[in-house]
């Protein structure tokens, strides 16, 4: 199956330039169960490294019975190891095949929100903290949705793939979810290689991001490759599409070093922010405002 033949429901048309969350319907094995069910979660992300496009966090879930008996036979693996057509086939199966009883939720963190959080003058929110917040919100909200239709549901485990320190992440999660709420919290590097439910989340995250980036490129007529800084097409796009005042549109992560270097190496206007002027120079009078250098403009009221 070619990727262009299937638009995943996790990406609105057109793809938003703001952060959003999308939820699947609850699988019938949970929704229609007349007895308490036991659920397992898997969480993975796609798009941590690129300078272009969103970072997508996906949570996949199913009953413990389905995870033990059916899921290992469904060819899920870390989405980066699957061929592109196979990823899209599996995503379509998750969405459309009744026998694949997997639910999901995704949070797509926009480039703009990622950058604004990282470029604050104070109370900076780094990428790991943004990832943790997205994960916690996904778990909490999906638990609430499931409990709303099946109050006696038990949550056996959440398996999370991480690139950061697993121990500190686990400790942080336990502050939000007690053992009574979620029996096991397993945070591991390469968890998508070990737990099929994490592999399913990996597929959802990767397909969601790929489709979002592809559609965004088509809308603006861009040829920007994968979005990773090492991709020659991405480099060429970043370096050849800089507006002297505005840089790029909101598909670009301005907090990335690649973006900063490209701006510094171009003829872009040197922006001075209000907090910088106050901190370093104090407030200027009216005459001082008109004596700015030709290559400097003050930008204080145009961003939040």
PDB file of C-alpha atoms in Angstrom:
ATOM      1  CA  UNK A   1       0.000   0.000   0.000  1.00  0.00           C
ATOM      2  CA  UNK A   2       1.330   3.414  -0.902  1.00  0.00           C
ATOM      3  CA  UNK A   3       1.129   6.063   1.800  1.00  0.00           C
ATOM      4  CA  UNK A   4      -0.755   8.465  -0.449  1.00  0.00           C
ATOM      5  CA  UNK A   5      -3.752   6.121  -0.618  1.00  0.00           C
ATOM      6  CA  UNK A   6      -4.692   6.430   3.048  1.00  0.00           C
ATOM      7  CA  UNK A   7      -5.075   9.503   5.240  1.00  0.00           C
ATOM      8  CA  UNK A   8      -4.867   8.531   8.923  1.00  0.00           C
ATOM      9  CA  UNK A   9      -7.664  10.026  11.053  1.00  0.00           C
ATOM     10  CA  UNK A  10      -5.074  11.267  13.543  1.00  0.00           C
ATOM     11  CA  UNK A  11      -4.247  14.226  11.264  1.00  0.00           C
ATOM     12  CA  UNK A  12      -6.929  16.841  10.467  1.00  0.00           C
ATOM     13  CA  UNK A  13      -7.044  18.322   6.978  1.00  0.00           C
ATOM     14  CA  UNK A  14      -5.188  20.635   6.740  1.00  0.00           C
ATOM     15  CA  UNK A  15      -2.702  19.710   9.486  1.00  0.00           C
ATOM     16  CA  UNK A  16      -2.964  22.213  12.350  1.00  0.00           C
ATOM     17  CA  UNK A  17      -0.023  24.449  13.204  1.00  0.00           C
ATOM     18  CA  UNK A  18      -1.006  24.234  16.869  1.00  0.00           C
ATOM     19  CA  UNK A  19      -0.717  21.407  19.376  1.00  0.00           C
ATOM     20  CA  UNK A  20      -3.704  19.038  19.418  1.00  0.00           C
ATOM     21  CA  UNK A  21      -4.776  15.648  20.751  1.00  0.00           C
ATOM     22  CA  UNK A  22      -6.858  13.029  18.939  1.00  0.00           C
ATOM     23  CA  UNK A  23      -8.557   9.948  20.403  1.00  0.00           C
ATOM     24  CA  UNK A  24      -9.828   6.801  18.738  1.00  0.00           C
ATOM     25  CA  UNK A  25     -13.107   5.231  19.703  1.00  0.00           C
ATOM     26  CA  UNK A  26     -12.823   2.758  22.564  1.00  0.00           C
ATOM     27  CA  UNK A  27     -12.479  -0.835  21.272  1.00  0.00           C
ATOM     28  CA  UNK A  28     -15.629  -2.925  21.576  1.00  0.00           C
ATOM     29  CA  UNK A  29     -13.830  -5.500  23.740  1.00  0.00           C
ATOM     30  CA  UNK A  30     -13.653  -2.792  26.407  1.00  0.00           C
ATOM     31  CA  UNK A  31     -16.749  -0.771  25.570  1.00  0.00           C
ATOM     32  CA  UNK A  32     -19.158  -3.715  25.489  1.00  0.00           C
ATOM     33  CA  UNK A  33     -17.618  -5.841  28.206  1.00  0.00           C
ATOM     34  CA  UNK A  34     -20.080  -6.932  30.890  1.00  0.00           C
ATOM     35  CA  UNK A  35     -17.300  -7.666  33.344  1.00  0.00           C
ATOM     36  CA  UNK A  36     -14.266  -5.705  34.545  1.00  0.00           C
ATOM     37  CA  UNK A  37     -11.479  -5.598  31.993  1.00  0.00           C
ATOM     38  CA  UNK A  38      -7.749  -5.265  32.469  1.00  0.00           C
ATOM     39  CA  UNK A  39      -5.893  -2.817  30.227  1.00  0.00           C
ATOM     40  CA  UNK A  40      -2.285  -2.346  29.154  1.00  0.00           C
ATOM     41  CA  UNK A  41      -0.843   0.839  27.660  1.00  0.00           C
ATOM     42  CA  UNK A  42       2.110   1.387  25.342  1.00  0.00           C
ATOM     43  CA  UNK A  43       3.619   4.803  24.597  1.00  0.00           C
ATOM     44  CA  UNK A  44       6.156   5.950  22.015  1.00  0.00           C
ATOM     45  CA  UNK A  45       7.026   9.089  20.085  1.00  0.00           C
ATOM     46  CA  UNK A  46       8.079  10.155  16.617  1.00  0.00           C
ATOM     47  CA  UNK A  47       9.846  13.312  15.549  1.00  0.00           C
ATOM     48  CA  UNK A  48      12.062  14.207  18.492  1.00  0.00           C
ATOM     49  CA  UNK A  49      15.056  15.137  16.351  1.00  0.00           C
ATOM     50  CA  UNK A  50      13.706  16.906  13.230  1.00  0.00           C
ATOM     51  CA  UNK A  51      13.784  20.665  12.766  1.00  0.00           C
ATOM     52  CA  UNK A  52      10.593  20.490  10.665  1.00  0.00           C
ATOM     53  CA  UNK A  53       7.168  19.341  11.770  1.00  0.00           C
ATOM     54  CA  UNK A  54       5.576  18.193  15.027  1.00  0.00           C
ATOM     55  CA  UNK A  55       6.759  15.809  17.695  1.00  0.00           C
ATOM     56  CA  UNK A  56       4.031  13.197  18.068  1.00  0.00           C
ATOM     57  CA  UNK A  57       3.324  11.155  21.172  1.00  0.00           C
ATOM     58  CA  UNK A  58       1.093   8.120  20.795  1.00  0.00           C
ATOM     59  CA  UNK A  59      -0.560   5.900  23.362  1.00  0.00           C
ATOM     60  CA  UNK A  60      -1.886   2.511  22.245  1.00  0.00           C
ATOM     61  CA  UNK A  61      -3.995   0.309  24.502  1.00  0.00           C
ATOM     62  CA  UNK A  62      -5.826  -3.001  24.554  1.00  0.00           C
ATOM     63  CA  UNK A  63      -7.043  -5.613  26.995  1.00  0.00           C
ATOM     64  CA  UNK A  64      -4.413  -7.713  28.731  1.00  0.00           C
ATOM     65  CA  UNK A  65      -5.948 -10.788  27.111  1.00  0.00           C
ATOM     66  CA  UNK A  66      -5.549  -9.313  23.619  1.00  0.00           C
ATOM     67  CA  UNK A  67      -1.992  -8.223  24.433  1.00  0.00           C
ATOM     68  CA  UNK A  68      -1.043 -11.730  25.544  1.00  0.00           C
ATOM     69  CA  UNK A  69      -2.864 -13.838  22.953  1.00  0.00           C
ATOM     70  CA  UNK A  70      -3.304 -11.811  19.762  1.00  0.00           C
ATOM     71  CA  UNK A  71      -0.956  -8.841  19.612  1.00  0.00           C
ATOM     72  CA  UNK A  72       2.322 -10.816  19.316  1.00  0.00           C
ATOM     73  CA  UNK A  73       1.028 -12.328  16.048  1.00  0.00           C
ATOM     74  CA  UNK A  74       0.179  -9.041  14.310  1.00  0.00           C
ATOM     75  CA  UNK A  75       3.628  -8.166  12.916  1.00  0.00           C
ATOM     76  CA  UNK A  76       4.096  -5.045  14.988  1.00  0.00           C
ATOM     77  CA  UNK A  77       7.678  -3.950  15.480  1.00  0.00           C
ATOM     78  CA  UNK A  78       9.392  -0.660  16.129  1.00  0.00           C
ATOM     79  CA  UNK A  79       8.029   1.523  13.337  1.00  0.00           C
ATOM     80  CA  UNK A  80      11.536   2.598  12.337  1.00  0.00           C
ATOM     81  CA  UNK A  81      12.341  -1.025  11.490  1.00  0.00           C
ATOM     82  CA  UNK A  82       9.255  -1.547   9.345  1.00  0.00           C
ATOM     83  CA  UNK A  83       9.063  -0.628   5.700  1.00  0.00           C
ATOM     84  CA  UNK A  84       6.990   2.446   4.952  1.00  0.00           C
ATOM     85  CA  UNK A  85       4.195   0.488   3.195  1.00  0.00           C
ATOM     86  CA  UNK A  86       4.017  -1.929   6.150  1.00  0.00           C
ATOM     87  CA  UNK A  87       3.666   0.909   8.654  1.00  0.00           C
ATOM     88  CA  UNK A  88       0.762   2.350   6.707  1.00  0.00           C
ATOM     89  CA  UNK A  89      -0.867  -1.059   6.321  1.00  0.00           C
ATOM     90  CA  UNK A  90      -0.690  -1.639  10.076  1.00  0.00           C
ATOM     91  CA  UNK A  91      -2.041   1.820  10.834  1.00  0.00           C
ATOM     92  CA  UNK A  92      -5.007   1.223   8.554  1.00  0.00           C
ATOM     93  CA  UNK A  93      -5.588  -2.158  10.206  1.00  0.00           C
ATOM     94  CA  UNK A  94      -5.637  -0.559  13.671  1.00  0.00           C
ATOM     95  CA  UNK A  95      -8.192   1.989  12.528  1.00  0.00           C
ATOM     96  CA  UNK A  96     -10.439  -0.163  10.355  1.00  0.00           C
ATOM     97  CA  UNK A  97     -10.250  -3.855  11.291  1.00  0.00           C
ATOM     98  CA  UNK A  98     -12.697  -4.856  13.995  1.00  0.00           C
ATOM     99  CA  UNK A  99     -10.625  -7.884  14.981  1.00  0.00           C
ATOM    100  CA  UNK A 100      -7.667  -5.651  15.890  1.00  0.00           C
ATOM    101  CA  UNK A 101      -8.912  -4.424  19.238  1.00  0.00           C
ATOM    102  CA  UNK A 102      -6.426  -1.602  19.780  1.00  0.00           C
ATOM    103  CA  UNK A 103      -7.367   1.905  20.831  1.00  0.00           C
ATOM    104  CA  UNK A 104      -5.061   4.888  20.588  1.00  0.00           C
ATOM    105  CA  UNK A 105      -4.586   8.542  21.406  1.00  0.00           C
ATOM    106  CA  UNK A 106      -2.052  10.969  19.965  1.00  0.00           C
ATOM    107  CA  UNK A 107      -0.751  14.363  20.995  1.00  0.00           C
ATOM    108  CA  UNK A 108       0.957  16.312  18.236  1.00  0.00           C
ATOM    109  CA  UNK A 109       3.240  18.974  19.718  1.00  0.00           C
ATOM    110  CA  UNK A 110       3.551  21.800  17.212  1.00  0.00           C
ATOM    111  CA  UNK A 111       6.961  23.225  16.226  1.00  0.00           C
ATOM    112  CA  UNK A 112       5.816  26.616  17.476  1.00  0.00           C
ATOM    113  CA  UNK A 113       4.820  25.348  20.921  1.00  0.00           C
ATOM    114  CA  UNK A 114       8.028  23.327  21.216  1.00  0.00           C
ATOM    115  CA  UNK A 115      10.116  26.392  20.382  1.00  0.00           C
ATOM    116  CA  UNK A 116       8.181  28.851  22.558  1.00  0.00           C
ATOM    117  CA  UNK A 117       8.592  26.529  25.551  1.00  0.00           C
ATOM    118  CA  UNK A 118      12.330  26.134  24.974  1.00  0.00           C
ATOM    119  CA  UNK A 119      13.121  29.773  24.150  1.00  0.00           C
ATOM    120  CA  UNK A 120      11.468  31.411  27.154  1.00  0.00           C
ATOM    121  CA  UNK A 121      13.569  33.917  29.073  1.00  0.00           C
ATOM    122  CA  UNK A 122      12.524  32.132  32.284  1.00  0.00           C
ATOM    123  CA  UNK A 123      10.703  28.942  33.277  1.00  0.00           C
ATOM    124  CA  UNK A 124      12.127  27.135  30.254  1.00  0.00           C
ATOM    125  CA  UNK A 125      10.415  23.839  29.445  1.00  0.00           C
ATOM    126  CA  UNK A 126      12.906  21.509  27.789  1.00  0.00           C
ATOM    127  CA  UNK A 127      12.019  18.749  25.360  1.00  0.00           C
ATOM    128  CA  UNK A 128      12.002  15.991  27.989  1.00  0.00           C
ATOM    129  CA  UNK A 129       9.633  17.959  30.210  1.00  0.00           C
ATOM    130  CA  UNK A 130       7.310  18.590  27.274  1.00  0.00           C
ATOM    131  CA  UNK A 131       7.397  14.877  26.468  1.00  0.00           C
ATOM    132  CA  UNK A 132       6.633  13.929  30.069  1.00  0.00           C
ATOM    133  CA  UNK A 133       3.684  16.320  30.235  1.00  0.00           C
ATOM    134  CA  UNK A 134       2.241  14.966  26.986  1.00  0.00           C
ATOM    135  CA  UNK A 135       2.612  11.392  28.236  1.00  0.00           C
ATOM    136  CA  UNK A 136       1.000  12.076  31.603  1.00  0.00           C
ATOM    137  CA  UNK A 137      -1.934  13.882  30.006  1.00  0.00           C
ATOM    138  CA  UNK A 138      -2.495  11.053  27.515  1.00  0.00           C
ATOM    139  CA  UNK A 139      -2.490   8.395  30.233  1.00  0.00           C
ATOM    140  CA  UNK A 140      -4.763  10.361  32.541  1.00  0.00           C
ATOM    141  CA  UNK A 141      -7.304  11.272  29.857  1.00  0.00           C
ATOM    142  CA  UNK A 142      -7.526   7.790  28.325  1.00  0.00           C
ATOM    143  CA  UNK A 143      -7.984   6.278  31.779  1.00  0.00           C
ATOM    144  CA  UNK A 144     -10.842   8.703  32.416  1.00  0.00           C
ATOM    145  CA  UNK A 145     -12.487   7.895  29.078  1.00  0.00           C
ATOM    146  CA  UNK A 146     -12.296   4.147  29.682  1.00  0.00           C
ATOM    147  CA  UNK A 147     -13.518   4.407  33.262  1.00  0.00           C
ATOM    148  CA  UNK A 148     -16.467   6.503  32.058  1.00  0.00           C
ATOM    149  CA  UNK A 149     -17.806   3.536  30.053  1.00  0.00           C
ATOM    150  CA  UNK A 150     -16.437   0.698  32.187  1.00  0.00           C
ATOM    151  CA  UNK A 151     -15.959   1.902  35.786  1.00  0.00           C
ATOM    152  CA  UNK A 152     -14.532  -1.400  37.018  1.00  0.00           C
ATOM    153  CA  UNK A 153     -11.626  -1.379  34.557  1.00  0.00           C
ATOM    154  CA  UNK A 154      -8.213  -2.290  35.924  1.00  0.00           C
ATOM    155  CA  UNK A 155      -4.991  -0.908  34.494  1.00  0.00           C
ATOM    156  CA  UNK A 156      -2.278  -3.533  34.633  1.00  0.00           C
ATOM    157  CA  UNK A 157       0.699  -1.753  33.084  1.00  0.00           C
ATOM    158  CA  UNK A 158       2.022   1.116  31.038  1.00  0.00           C
ATOM    159  CA  UNK A 159       5.118   0.472  28.936  1.00  0.00           C
ATOM    160  CA  UNK A 160       7.007   3.531  27.746  1.00  0.00           C
ATOM    161  CA  UNK A 161       9.895   3.924  25.337  1.00  0.00           C
ATOM    162  CA  UNK A 162      12.301   6.626  26.478  1.00  0.00           C
ATOM    163  CA  UNK A 163      15.517   8.271  25.329  1.00  0.00           C
ATOM    164  CA  UNK A 164      16.122   9.791  28.776  1.00  0.00           C
ATOM    165  CA  UNK A 165      16.965   8.208  32.152  1.00  0.00           C
ATOM    166  CA  UNK A 166      14.320   5.522  32.843  1.00  0.00           C
ATOM    167  CA  UNK A 167      14.606   5.577  36.648  1.00  0.00           C
ATOM    168  CA  UNK A 168      13.887   9.278  37.141  1.00  0.00           C
ATOM    169  CA  UNK A 169      11.064   9.140  34.587  1.00  0.00           C
ATOM    170  CA  UNK A 170       9.473   6.210  36.420  1.00  0.00           C
ATOM    171  CA  UNK A 171       9.724   8.073  39.721  1.00  0.00           C
ATOM    172  CA  UNK A 172       8.064  11.116  38.183  1.00  0.00           C
ATOM    173  CA  UNK A 173       5.203   9.045  36.768  1.00  0.00           C
ATOM    174  CA  UNK A 174       4.593   7.409  40.152  1.00  0.00           C
ATOM    175  CA  UNK A 175       3.873  10.852  41.575  1.00  0.00           C
ATOM    176  CA  UNK A 176       0.872  11.005  39.256  1.00  0.00           C
ATOM    177  CA  UNK A 177      -0.256   7.360  39.148  1.00  0.00           C
ATOM    178  CA  UNK A 178      -0.323   5.171  42.244  1.00  0.00           C
ATOM    179  CA  UNK A 179       0.060   1.395  42.218  1.00  0.00           C
ATOM    180  CA  UNK A 180      -3.689   1.174  42.822  1.00  0.00           C
ATOM    181  CA  UNK A 181      -4.300   3.179  39.633  1.00  0.00           C
ATOM    182  CA  UNK A 182      -1.684   1.477  37.423  1.00  0.00           C
ATOM    183  CA  UNK A 183      -0.105  -1.695  38.726  1.00  0.00           C
ATOM    184  CA  UNK A 184       3.163  -1.495  36.759  1.00  0.00           C
ATOM    185  CA  UNK A 185       5.017   1.386  35.161  1.00  0.00           C
ATOM    186  CA  UNK A 186       7.810   0.155  32.918  1.00  0.00           C
ATOM    187  CA  UNK A 187      10.064   2.767  31.320  1.00  0.00           C
ATOM    188  CA  UNK A 188      12.775   1.338  29.096  1.00  0.00           C
ATOM    189  CA  UNK A 189      15.019   2.341  26.262  1.00  0.00           C
ATOM    190  CA  UNK A 190      14.041   0.429  23.113  1.00  0.00           C
ATOM    191  CA  UNK A 191      10.772  -0.663  24.725  1.00  0.00           C
ATOM    192  CA  UNK A 192       9.327  -0.745  21.206  1.00  0.00           C
ATOM    193  CA  UNK A 193      11.564  -3.750  20.523  1.00  0.00           C
ATOM    194  CA  UNK A 194      10.286  -5.610  23.585  1.00  0.00           C
ATOM    195  CA  UNK A 195       6.593  -4.859  24.008  1.00  0.00           C
ATOM    196  CA  UNK A 196       4.210  -5.185  21.025  1.00  0.00           C
ATOM    197  CA  UNK A 197       1.802  -2.598  22.474  1.00  0.00           C
ATOM    198  CA  UNK A 198       4.637  -0.048  22.420  1.00  0.00           C
ATOM    199  CA  UNK A 199       5.374  -1.085  18.839  1.00  0.00           C
ATOM    200  CA  UNK A 200       1.737  -0.366  17.974  1.00  0.00           C
ATOM    201  CA  UNK A 201       2.089   3.084  19.549  1.00  0.00           C
ATOM    202  CA  UNK A 202       5.276   3.577  17.542  1.00  0.00           C
ATOM    203  CA  UNK A 203       3.408   2.883  14.300  1.00  0.00           C
ATOM    204  CA  UNK A 204       0.629   5.326  15.195  1.00  0.00           C
ATOM    205  CA  UNK A 205       3.120   8.046  16.122  1.00  0.00           C
ATOM    206  CA  UNK A 206       5.305   7.606  13.048  1.00  0.00           C
ATOM    207  CA  UNK A 207       2.451   7.472  10.521  1.00  0.00           C
ATOM    208  CA  UNK A 208       0.782  10.487  12.131  1.00  0.00           C
ATOM    209  CA  UNK A 209       3.931  12.580  11.936  1.00  0.00           C
ATOM    210  CA  UNK A 210       4.845  11.454   8.402  1.00  0.00           C
ATOM    211  CA  UNK A 211       1.396  12.318   7.064  1.00  0.00           C
ATOM    212  CA  UNK A 212       1.362  15.680   8.812  1.00  0.00           C
ATOM    213  CA  UNK A 213       4.770  16.641   7.389  1.00  0.00           C
ATOM    214  CA  UNK A 214       3.851  15.407   3.910  1.00  0.00           C
ATOM    215  CA  UNK A 215       0.557  17.335   3.808  1.00  0.00           C
ATOM    216  CA  UNK A 216       2.138  20.497   5.183  1.00  0.00           C
ATOM    217  CA  UNK A 217       4.826  20.361   2.501  1.00  0.00           C
ATOM    218  CA  UNK A 218       2.211  19.970  -0.234  1.00  0.00           C
ATOM    219  CA  UNK A 219       0.186  22.918   1.070  1.00  0.00           C
ATOM    220  CA  UNK A 220       3.090  25.366   0.841  1.00  0.00           C
ATOM    221  CA  UNK A 221       4.827  23.694  -2.102  1.00  0.00           C
ATOM    222  CA  UNK A 222       7.921  22.787  -0.103  1.00  0.00           C
ATOM    223  CA  UNK A 223      10.521  20.124  -0.821  1.00  0.00           C
ATOM    224  CA  UNK A 224      12.077  19.647   2.591  1.00  0.00           C
ATOM    225  CA  UNK A 225      12.791  15.937   2.830  1.00  0.00           C
ATOM    226  CA  UNK A 226      12.455  14.123   6.151  1.00  0.00           C
ATOM    227  CA  UNK A 227      12.831  17.222   8.301  1.00  0.00           C
ATOM    228  CA  UNK A 228      15.970  15.940  10.018  1.00  0.00           C
ATOM    229  CA  UNK A 229      18.875  18.434  10.093  1.00  0.00           C
ATOM    230  CA  UNK A 230      21.198  15.861   8.505  1.00  0.00           C
ATOM    231  CA  UNK A 231      18.936  15.427   5.447  1.00  0.00           C
ATOM    232  CA  UNK A 232      20.407  17.348   2.461  1.00  0.00           C
ATOM    233  CA  UNK A 233      16.912  18.334   1.284  1.00  0.00           C
ATOM    234  CA  UNK A 234      16.075  19.651   4.735  1.00  0.00           C
ATOM    235  CA  UNK A 235      19.324  21.614   4.896  1.00  0.00           C
ATOM    236  CA  UNK A 236      18.695  23.095   1.474  1.00  0.00           C
ATOM    237  CA  UNK A 237      15.165  24.134   2.404  1.00  0.00           C
ATOM    238  CA  UNK A 238      16.205  25.728   5.694  1.00  0.00           C
ATOM    239  CA  UNK A 239      19.078  27.665   4.148  1.00  0.00           C
ATOM    240  CA  UNK A 240      17.279  28.853   1.025  1.00  0.00           C
ATOM    241  CA  UNK A 241      13.867  29.853   2.402  1.00  0.00           C
ATOM    242  CA  UNK A 242      14.701  32.410   5.087  1.00  0.00           C
ATOM    243  CA  UNK A 243      12.651  35.587   5.162  1.00  0.00           C
ATOM    244  CA  UNK A 244      14.849  38.458   6.426  1.00  0.00           C
ATOM    245  CA  UNK A 245      12.281  39.476   9.062  1.00  0.00           C
ATOM    246  CA  UNK A 246      10.188  36.413   9.783  1.00  0.00           C
ATOM    247  CA  UNK A 247      12.562  33.514   9.223  1.00  0.00           C
ATOM    248  CA  UNK A 248      10.249  30.645   8.257  1.00  0.00           C
ATOM    249  CA  UNK A 249       6.647  29.685   8.837  1.00  0.00           C
ATOM    250  CA  UNK A 250       5.356  27.763  11.853  1.00  0.00           C
ATOM    251  CA  UNK A 251       6.453  24.377  10.507  1.00  0.00           C
ATOM    252  CA  UNK A 252      10.002  25.100  11.680  1.00  0.00           C
ATOM    253  CA  UNK A 253      11.444  24.638  15.180  1.00  0.00           C
ATOM    254  CA  UNK A 254      13.266  27.880  15.845  1.00  0.00           C
ATOM    255  CA  UNK A 255      14.795  26.465  19.033  1.00  0.00           C
ATOM    256  CA  UNK A 256      16.971  24.048  17.053  1.00  0.00           C
ATOM    257  CA  UNK A 257      20.644  24.942  16.614  1.00  0.00           C
ATOM    258  CA  UNK A 258      20.317  24.412  12.870  1.00  0.00           C
ATOM    259  CA  UNK A 259      17.733  27.204  12.672  1.00  0.00           C
ATOM    260  CA  UNK A 260      19.820  29.561  14.787  1.00  0.00           C
ATOM    261  CA  UNK A 261      22.904  28.943  12.650  1.00  0.00           C
ATOM    262  CA  UNK A 262      20.972  29.464   9.416  1.00  0.00           C
ATOM    263  CA  UNK A 263      19.592  32.778  10.670  1.00  0.00           C
ATOM    264  CA  UNK A 264      23.017  33.950  11.810  1.00  0.00           C
ATOM    265  CA  UNK A 265      24.585  33.043   8.466  1.00  0.00           C
ATOM    266  CA  UNK A 266      21.899  34.798   6.435  1.00  0.00           C
ATOM    267  CA  UNK A 267      21.043  38.459   6.068  1.00  0.00           C
ATOM    268  CA  UNK A 268      18.139  38.114   8.483  1.00  0.00           C
ATOM    269  CA  UNK A 269      17.293  41.112  10.658  1.00  0.00           C
ATOM    270  CA  UNK A 270      18.725  40.879  14.168  1.00  0.00           C
ATOM    271  CA  UNK A 271      15.699  40.776  16.464  1.00  0.00           C
ATOM    272  CA  UNK A 272      16.066  42.239  19.954  1.00  0.00           C
ATOM    273  CA  UNK A 273      13.453  41.156  22.467  1.00  0.00           C
ATOM    274  CA  UNK A 274      11.875  43.375  25.090  1.00  0.00           C
ATOM    275  CA  UNK A 275      13.284  41.438  28.045  1.00  0.00           C
ATOM    276  CA  UNK A 276      16.788  41.678  26.540  1.00  0.00           C
ATOM    277  CA  UNK A 277      16.569  45.456  26.238  1.00  0.00           C
ATOM    278  CA  UNK A 278      15.345  45.829  29.795  1.00  0.00           C
ATOM    279  CA  UNK A 279      17.883  43.419  31.239  1.00  0.00           C
ATOM    280  CA  UNK A 280      20.943  44.625  29.341  1.00  0.00           C
ATOM    281  CA  UNK A 281      20.295  48.248  28.519  1.00  0.00           C
ATOM    282  CA  UNK A 282      17.355  49.529  30.556  1.00  0.00           C
ATOM    283  CA  UNK A 283      14.507  51.357  28.832  1.00  0.00           C
ATOM    284  CA  UNK A 284      15.417  53.593  25.904  1.00  0.00           C
ATOM    285  CA  UNK A 285      13.911  57.017  25.319  1.00  0.00           C
ATOM    286  CA  UNK A 286      12.200  57.922  22.051  1.00  0.00           C
ATOM    287  CA  UNK A 287      15.398  59.284  20.495  1.00  0.00           C
ATOM    288  CA  UNK A 288      17.230  56.093  21.387  1.00  0.00           C
ATOM    289  CA  UNK A 289      14.596  54.033  19.655  1.00  0.00           C
ATOM    290  CA  UNK A 290      15.270  55.863  16.390  1.00  0.00           C
ATOM    291  CA  UNK A 291      19.021  55.430  16.739  1.00  0.00           C
ATOM    292  CA  UNK A 292      18.957  51.649  16.427  1.00  0.00           C
ATOM    293  CA  UNK A 293      21.362  50.154  13.932  1.00  0.00           C
ATOM    294  CA  UNK A 294      20.019  49.387  10.474  1.00  0.00           C
ATOM    295  CA  UNK A 295      20.223  45.681  11.112  1.00  0.00           C
ATOM    296  CA  UNK A 296      18.247  45.629  14.338  1.00  0.00           C
ATOM    297  CA  UNK A 297      14.537  45.719  15.059  1.00  0.00           C
ATOM    298  CA  UNK A 298      12.763  45.504  18.400  1.00  0.00           C
ATOM    299  CA  UNK A 299      10.068  42.851  18.621  1.00  0.00           C
ATOM    300  CA  UNK A 300       8.090  43.007  21.839  1.00  0.00           C
ATOM    301  CA  UNK A 301       4.349  42.945  21.257  1.00  0.00           C
ATOM    302  CA  UNK A 302       4.124  40.517  18.339  1.00  0.00           C
ATOM    303  CA  UNK A 303       4.553  37.301  20.286  1.00  0.00           C
ATOM    304  CA  UNK A 304       3.117  35.946  23.449  1.00  0.00           C
TER     305      UNK A 304
END
